[in-house]
């Protein structure tokens, strides 16, 4: 889930940037400092959206830079437990599929792809269902439910997001469409 949060901080403006527009320099500095930062409560900071207030600058002896108190809005991405998300398969491994969920990646373990038995085809880089003949490959668009979230450390490399596609209306979009069409066909046959 994406959401906007107001933050207050102090920004250091080096002397060689004094001639540049202040708000532009503040936004650049904030994005360089915060983008990609992970906070357990807020999630992953994706972007500094806008600056609401820039206080008067203070110069500290021996530094020469100006320090400004700023209030700004930032966009965060925080995966929520049981949230349904759309993503793209970015990697297939013997143990499952990695799914890109915007700025983060999650894992669908092979046991959570379908109710069917799954084989890994290393030549194709695909997961293949034995009975239903469904397959999952890199580049496929999918819908999944978040079943586990662990936001640790300061970057996305240390986060763990567990996903499932074994519930109704989850999986590859083609699978979902097939199920909907089966439902329509069975209703037509009953009439």
mmCIF file of C-alpha atoms in Angstrom:
data_model
loop_
_atom_site.group_PDB
_atom_site.id
_atom_site.type_symbol
_atom_site.label_atom_id
_atom_site.label_comp_id
_atom_site.label_asym_id
_atom_site.label_seq_id
_atom_site.Cartn_x
_atom_site.Cartn_y
_atom_site.Cartn_z
ATOM 1 C CA UNK A 1 0.000 0.000 0.000
ATOM 2 C CA UNK A 2 1.244 3.487 -0.838
ATOM 3 C CA UNK A 3 0.597 6.430 1.459
ATOM 4 C CA UNK A 4 1.779 9.982 2.149
ATOM 5 C CA UNK A 5 3.433 11.004 5.435
ATOM 6 C CA UNK A 6 4.578 14.378 6.764
ATOM 7 C CA UNK A 7 8.176 14.462 8.086
ATOM 8 C CA UNK A 8 10.312 17.136 9.758
ATOM 9 C CA UNK A 9 14.107 17.176 9.503
ATOM 10 C CA UNK A 10 17.167 19.378 9.146
ATOM 11 C CA UNK A 11 18.769 19.692 5.720
ATOM 12 C CA UNK A 12 22.395 20.718 5.121
ATOM 13 C CA UNK A 13 22.931 22.977 2.088
ATOM 14 C CA UNK A 14 26.615 23.212 1.078
ATOM 15 C CA UNK A 15 28.011 26.667 0.185
ATOM 16 C CA UNK A 16 28.457 25.854 -3.516
ATOM 17 C CA UNK A 17 24.634 25.413 -3.766
ATOM 18 C CA UNK A 18 23.733 28.798 -2.200
ATOM 19 C CA UNK A 19 23.075 30.348 -5.638
ATOM 20 C CA UNK A 20 20.624 27.569 -6.682
ATOM 21 C CA UNK A 21 16.862 27.762 -5.940
ATOM 22 C CA UNK A 22 16.510 26.696 -2.290
ATOM 23 C CA UNK A 23 13.433 24.459 -2.666
ATOM 24 C CA UNK A 24 15.040 22.584 -5.584
ATOM 25 C CA UNK A 25 18.225 21.953 -3.576
ATOM 26 C CA UNK A 26 16.204 20.841 -0.520
ATOM 27 C CA UNK A 27 14.154 18.332 -2.559
ATOM 28 C CA UNK A 28 17.301 16.937 -4.248
ATOM 29 C CA UNK A 29 19.059 16.605 -0.889
ATOM 30 C CA UNK A 30 16.054 14.924 0.749
ATOM 31 C CA UNK A 31 15.663 12.445 -2.129
ATOM 32 C CA UNK A 32 19.385 11.586 -2.025
ATOM 33 C CA UNK A 33 19.194 11.113 1.742
ATOM 34 C CA UNK A 34 15.894 9.258 2.101
ATOM 35 C CA UNK A 35 14.947 7.419 -1.120
ATOM 36 C CA UNK A 36 15.190 3.687 -0.595
ATOM 37 C CA UNK A 37 15.295 3.990 3.203
ATOM 38 C CA UNK A 38 13.322 1.401 5.095
ATOM 39 C CA UNK A 39 11.464 2.033 8.336
ATOM 40 C CA UNK A 40 9.681 -0.810 10.171
ATOM 41 C CA UNK A 41 6.624 1.314 10.945
ATOM 42 C CA UNK A 42 6.380 3.427 7.785
ATOM 43 C CA UNK A 43 7.773 1.052 5.146
ATOM 44 C CA UNK A 44 10.005 1.994 2.209
ATOM 45 C CA UNK A 45 10.382 5.681 1.351
ATOM 46 C CA UNK A 46 9.790 5.879 -2.387
ATOM 47 C CA UNK A 47 9.907 9.628 -3.027
ATOM 48 C CA UNK A 48 9.901 13.042 -1.395
ATOM 49 C CA UNK A 49 6.767 14.584 -2.842
ATOM 50 C CA UNK A 50 6.838 18.223 -1.851
ATOM 51 C CA UNK A 51 8.288 20.579 0.723
ATOM 52 C CA UNK A 52 5.728 22.360 2.887
ATOM 53 C CA UNK A 53 8.055 24.610 4.859
ATOM 54 C CA UNK A 54 11.724 25.621 4.812
ATOM 55 C CA UNK A 55 12.950 27.410 7.908
ATOM 56 C CA UNK A 56 15.578 30.118 7.947
ATOM 57 C CA UNK A 57 19.085 28.760 7.412
ATOM 58 C CA UNK A 58 21.692 28.702 10.172
ATOM 59 C CA UNK A 59 25.412 28.610 9.488
ATOM 60 C CA UNK A 60 27.532 26.585 11.893
ATOM 61 C CA UNK A 61 31.088 27.717 12.674
ATOM 62 C CA UNK A 62 33.746 25.694 10.879
ATOM 63 C CA UNK A 63 31.310 24.161 8.397
ATOM 64 C CA UNK A 64 30.144 26.995 6.135
ATOM 65 C CA UNK A 65 26.976 25.138 5.098
ATOM 66 C CA UNK A 66 23.474 26.377 5.881
ATOM 67 C CA UNK A 67 21.182 24.164 7.960
ATOM 68 C CA UNK A 68 17.425 24.509 7.369
ATOM 69 C CA UNK A 69 14.569 22.981 9.357
ATOM 70 C CA UNK A 70 12.165 21.529 6.758
ATOM 71 C CA UNK A 71 8.732 19.942 6.734
ATOM 72 C CA UNK A 72 8.043 17.709 3.747
ATOM 73 C CA UNK A 73 5.698 15.021 2.456
ATOM 74 C CA UNK A 74 7.060 11.627 1.441
ATOM 75 C CA UNK A 75 5.469 8.670 -0.328
ATOM 76 C CA UNK A 76 5.950 5.317 1.409
ATOM 77 C CA UNK A 77 5.266 1.765 0.255
ATOM 78 C CA UNK A 78 4.361 -0.647 3.016
ATOM 79 C CA UNK A 79 3.163 -4.155 2.200
ATOM 80 C CA UNK A 80 0.273 -5.081 4.486
ATOM 81 C CA UNK A 81 -0.528 -8.597 5.650
ATOM 82 C CA UNK A 82 -3.387 -10.154 3.590
ATOM 83 C CA UNK A 83 -3.246 -7.353 1.010
ATOM 84 C CA UNK A 84 -3.904 -8.470 -2.566
ATOM 85 C CA UNK A 85 -1.312 -7.115 -4.989
ATOM 86 C CA UNK A 86 -0.540 -7.262 -8.692
ATOM 87 C CA UNK A 87 3.022 -7.884 -9.784
ATOM 88 C CA UNK A 88 5.363 -9.312 -12.382
ATOM 89 C CA UNK A 89 7.370 -12.531 -12.155
ATOM 90 C CA UNK A 90 11.023 -11.430 -12.267
ATOM 91 C CA UNK A 91 12.783 -14.700 -11.470
ATOM 92 C CA UNK A 92 11.949 -18.397 -11.301
ATOM 93 C CA UNK A 93 13.868 -20.658 -8.920
ATOM 94 C CA UNK A 94 13.504 -24.319 -8.005
ATOM 95 C CA UNK A 95 11.801 -23.305 -4.760
ATOM 96 C CA UNK A 96 9.424 -20.650 -6.156
ATOM 97 C CA UNK A 97 8.912 -17.415 -8.055
ATOM 98 C CA UNK A 98 10.058 -13.901 -7.166
ATOM 99 C CA UNK A 99 7.412 -11.270 -7.838
ATOM 100 C CA UNK A 100 8.095 -7.526 -8.279
ATOM 101 C CA UNK A 101 5.598 -5.574 -6.158
ATOM 102 C CA UNK A 102 6.436 -2.023 -7.154
ATOM 103 C CA UNK A 103 9.597 -1.065 -5.242
ATOM 104 C CA UNK A 104 9.937 -4.434 -3.422
ATOM 105 C CA UNK A 105 10.003 -8.128 -4.308
ATOM 106 C CA UNK A 106 8.100 -11.017 -2.746
ATOM 107 C CA UNK A 107 8.385 -14.806 -2.990
ATOM 108 C CA UNK A 108 5.686 -17.304 -3.929
ATOM 109 C CA UNK A 109 6.951 -20.683 -2.689
ATOM 110 C CA UNK A 110 6.214 -23.609 -5.055
ATOM 111 C CA UNK A 111 3.690 -24.931 -2.529
ATOM 112 C CA UNK A 112 1.755 -21.653 -2.861
ATOM 113 C CA UNK A 113 1.594 -21.366 -6.675
ATOM 114 C CA UNK A 114 -1.411 -23.678 -7.283
ATOM 115 C CA UNK A 115 -3.145 -26.634 -5.632
ATOM 116 C CA UNK A 116 -1.448 -28.827 -8.234
ATOM 117 C CA UNK A 117 1.950 -30.585 -7.988
ATOM 118 C CA UNK A 118 4.671 -28.235 -9.359
ATOM 119 C CA UNK A 119 7.826 -29.145 -11.295
ATOM 120 C CA UNK A 120 10.700 -26.765 -11.989
ATOM 121 C CA UNK A 121 11.846 -26.663 -15.628
ATOM 122 C CA UNK A 122 15.342 -25.172 -15.426
ATOM 123 C CA UNK A 123 15.759 -25.077 -19.236
ATOM 124 C CA UNK A 124 12.666 -22.892 -19.684
ATOM 125 C CA UNK A 125 13.017 -21.140 -16.348
ATOM 126 C CA UNK A 126 9.427 -22.055 -15.526
ATOM 127 C CA UNK A 127 7.260 -23.703 -12.894
ATOM 128 C CA UNK A 128 4.919 -26.303 -14.430
ATOM 129 C CA UNK A 129 1.762 -27.719 -12.878
ATOM 130 C CA UNK A 130 1.429 -31.479 -13.427
ATOM 131 C CA UNK A 131 -2.361 -31.984 -13.771
ATOM 132 C CA UNK A 132 -3.687 -28.582 -14.868
ATOM 133 C CA UNK A 133 -0.755 -27.865 -17.242
ATOM 134 C CA UNK A 134 -0.540 -24.309 -15.877
ATOM 135 C CA UNK A 135 2.885 -22.677 -16.116
ATOM 136 C CA UNK A 136 4.563 -19.680 -14.540
ATOM 137 C CA UNK A 137 7.459 -17.916 -16.276
ATOM 138 C CA UNK A 138 9.469 -14.701 -16.024
ATOM 139 C CA UNK A 139 7.506 -11.738 -17.316
ATOM 140 C CA UNK A 140 4.077 -13.172 -16.379
ATOM 141 C CA UNK A 141 1.687 -10.750 -14.677
ATOM 142 C CA UNK A 142 0.136 -12.170 -11.517
ATOM 143 C CA UNK A 143 -2.177 -11.383 -8.616
ATOM 144 C CA UNK A 144 -1.146 -12.642 -5.166
ATOM 145 C CA UNK A 145 -1.999 -12.224 -1.491
ATOM 146 C CA UNK A 146 0.634 -11.201 1.049
ATOM 147 C CA UNK A 147 0.793 -13.868 3.785
ATOM 148 C CA UNK A 148 4.031 -12.886 5.570
ATOM 149 C CA UNK A 149 5.911 -9.589 5.992
ATOM 150 C CA UNK A 150 9.263 -9.032 7.659
ATOM 151 C CA UNK A 151 10.711 -5.529 7.298
ATOM 152 C CA UNK A 152 14.222 -5.740 8.733
ATOM 153 C CA UNK A 153 17.370 -3.701 8.295
ATOM 154 C CA UNK A 154 17.735 -0.441 6.412
ATOM 155 C CA UNK A 155 17.193 -1.654 2.835
ATOM 156 C CA UNK A 156 14.904 -3.902 0.796
ATOM 157 C CA UNK A 157 17.620 -6.581 0.565
ATOM 158 C CA UNK A 158 16.840 -7.669 4.115
ATOM 159 C CA UNK A 159 13.031 -7.674 3.773
ATOM 160 C CA UNK A 160 10.984 -10.828 3.302
ATOM 161 C CA UNK A 161 7.512 -10.855 1.768
ATOM 162 C CA UNK A 162 5.734 -14.190 1.481
ATOM 163 C CA UNK A 163 2.959 -14.555 -1.093
ATOM 164 C CA UNK A 164 0.281 -17.074 -2.050
ATOM 165 C CA UNK A 165 -1.622 -17.614 -5.290
ATOM 166 C CA UNK A 166 -3.643 -20.655 -4.107
ATOM 167 C CA UNK A 167 -6.889 -18.808 -3.440
ATOM 168 C CA UNK A 168 -9.761 -17.829 -5.727
ATOM 169 C CA UNK A 169 -9.035 -14.980 -8.158
ATOM 170 C CA UNK A 170 -5.269 -15.243 -7.584
ATOM 171 C CA UNK A 171 -2.490 -16.424 -9.908
ATOM 172 C CA UNK A 172 -1.549 -15.540 -13.464
ATOM 173 C CA UNK A 173 -4.114 -13.203 -14.982
ATOM 174 C CA UNK A 174 -4.722 -15.796 -17.720
ATOM 175 C CA UNK A 175 -5.632 -18.392 -15.040
ATOM 176 C CA UNK A 176 -8.070 -15.963 -13.424
ATOM 177 C CA UNK A 177 -9.746 -15.248 -16.802
ATOM 178 C CA UNK A 178 -10.010 -18.989 -17.547
ATOM 179 C CA UNK A 179 -11.753 -19.581 -14.203
ATOM 180 C CA UNK A 180 -14.181 -16.715 -14.863
ATOM 181 C CA UNK A 181 -14.958 -18.081 -18.321
ATOM 182 C CA UNK A 182 -15.531 -21.582 -16.902
ATOM 183 C CA UNK A 183 -18.054 -20.086 -14.487
ATOM 184 C CA UNK A 184 -19.874 -18.292 -17.338
ATOM 185 C CA UNK A 185 -19.908 -21.457 -19.465
ATOM 186 C CA UNK A 186 -21.338 -23.577 -16.651
ATOM 187 C CA UNK A 187 -24.129 -21.029 -16.102
ATOM 188 C CA UNK A 188 -24.996 -21.090 -19.828
ATOM 189 C CA UNK A 189 -25.129 -24.917 -19.824
ATOM 190 C CA UNK A 190 -27.576 -24.922 -16.873
ATOM 191 C CA UNK A 191 -30.118 -22.778 -18.772
#
